[in-house]
């Protein structure tokens, strides 16, 4: 655990963690019990830490002695969450932050400088596009957005000064797949770091670091919490990057994760594997069900045979994910009619929740984009994004059938 004492017990704990399989790491990774021997992870709701002497304070501030200093820099509950995430991802190190957007922003800003170039896939979460298109250029950073599915475009758009590549796969909301290994190879030719927003795939379904990516970011708000309670985010990668490039940026800019939220996320991780597998089973069945309903013109789900990149999706993801997107007849009016008739599934822009949530990306998450750019991304006026929850499939099917019957 970063910033804490390296006792004998901890060393053997780490050694054991290394051999555990994912489901065990999700439940026990990073766990360090206090002297009370509590079974559940302790919640250290404290902003500061006391020192036994003035000399001890001095040594800790000089980073010459282990231990926590201030919760903006590190906190035992947050560190447990970071260690557990790193163990699951197979990353050397991780830092947790207050939201997914704090993670995306910090992953980019901690390493970029004026004169750098950033290359990104066009199909991104709306706020990620805002950072790349609106914020970075204000600081003298050039950015290029391309169609992420076209490898020739990655090859032709990369420049000698490309410092970072940013992408999301599957993408939100059109579930486009980017070939991670191929893009990582292109990035290596100029020494660019590949940052993957792995929210839709989760650490259970896809391991970007094994495919050659350098940095993985998460919104823990989504599947990691999984029950719609807390915001959170994380950045994972090599120890040198996390400790020497990212950590100073986080320490001095302060997007810290609350220990309480870290504790909720730890409890979320314990059931992540179970939940994700059930989400995926439900989503795959709902996708096939929707495809058989008359008003549905198109269903997008990565593991369906009619997904144009099904083979790539199956090669780099274990299952198809929790999100199904579909286009209904009648454009915006058709889509709004369906939303307003739903009785069980909630209209909400969150995803990865135990509750099934549905939204109309064109007027919510992606409303900032001009209509032509939305259409270029395949976000039609009738497109709906459904995050399939953990309810009984028969109830979900009944609700969708009646909402789409009119
Ligand atoms: C939700 C989301 C984010 C942002 O996460 P927050 O926790 O809401 O800040 C970033 N990327 C993707 C793909 C997301 O779905």
Tab-separated table of C-alpha atoms and ligand atoms in Angstrom, residues 98-104 124-125 127-128 166 168 170-172 197-200 217-222 230-233 349-351 385, ligand 1:
chain	number	residue	atom	x	y	z
A	98	UNK	CA	-13.273	11.899	-7.436
A	99	UNK	CA	-14.944	11.032	-10.764
A	100	UNK	CA	-14.341	9.471	-14.145
A	101	UNK	CA	-13.857	12.914	-15.674
A	102	UNK	CA	-11.283	13.813	-13.021
A	103	UNK	CA	-9.455	10.640	-14.082
A	104	UNK	CA	-9.563	11.494	-17.807
A	124	UNK	CA	-16.087	9.430	-27.153
A	125	UNK	CA	-18.092	10.186	-24.040
A	127	UNK	CA	-17.131	15.340	-21.665
A	128	UNK	CA	-14.006	13.533	-22.926
A	166	UNK	CA	-7.015	8.612	-26.250
A	168	UNK	CA	-12.804	4.357	-25.704
A	170	UNK	CA	-16.655	-0.094	-26.918
A	171	UNK	CA	-17.609	3.521	-27.494
A	172	UNK	CA	-20.556	5.414	-26.068
A	197	UNK	CA	-11.212	4.729	-21.250
A	198	UNK	CA	-12.275	1.171	-20.326
A	199	UNK	CA	-15.615	2.047	-18.703
A	200	UNK	CA	-17.890	0.136	-21.073
A	217	UNK	CA	-8.956	5.133	-16.882
A	218	UNK	CA	-12.289	4.314	-15.258
A	219	UNK	CA	-15.391	6.040	-14.143
A	220	UNK	CA	-15.985	3.953	-10.997
A	221	UNK	CA	-19.388	5.656	-10.873
A	222	UNK	CA	-20.606	3.106	-13.399
A	230	UNK	CA	-21.188	7.409	-5.498
A	231	UNK	CA	-18.988	9.171	-8.032
A	232	UNK	CA	-15.437	7.952	-8.430
A	233	UNK	CA	-12.666	7.403	-10.939
A	349	UNK	CA	-28.126	8.929	-18.367
A	350	UNK	CA	-26.150	6.799	-15.883
A	351	UNK	CA	-25.131	3.236	-16.792
A	385	UNK	CA	-28.985	3.570	-25.253
B	1	LIG	C1	-19.459	8.170	-17.307
B	1	LIG	C2	-18.281	8.117	-18.168
B	1	LIG	C3	-17.210	8.989	-17.947
B	1	LIG	C4	-17.222	10.034	-16.861
B	1	LIG	O1	-17.346	9.502	-15.572
B	1	LIG	P1	-17.943	10.332	-14.326
B	1	LIG	O2	-17.716	9.425	-13.175
B	1	LIG	O3	-19.383	10.584	-14.638
B	1	LIG	O4	-17.169	11.602	-14.241
B	1	LIG	C5	-16.114	8.891	-18.796
B	1	LIG	N1	-16.088	7.989	-19.805
B	1	LIG	C6	-17.107	7.129	-20.033
B	1	LIG	C7	-17.001	6.163	-21.156
B	1	LIG	C8	-18.238	7.168	-19.235
B	1	LIG	O5	-19.248	6.328	-19.472
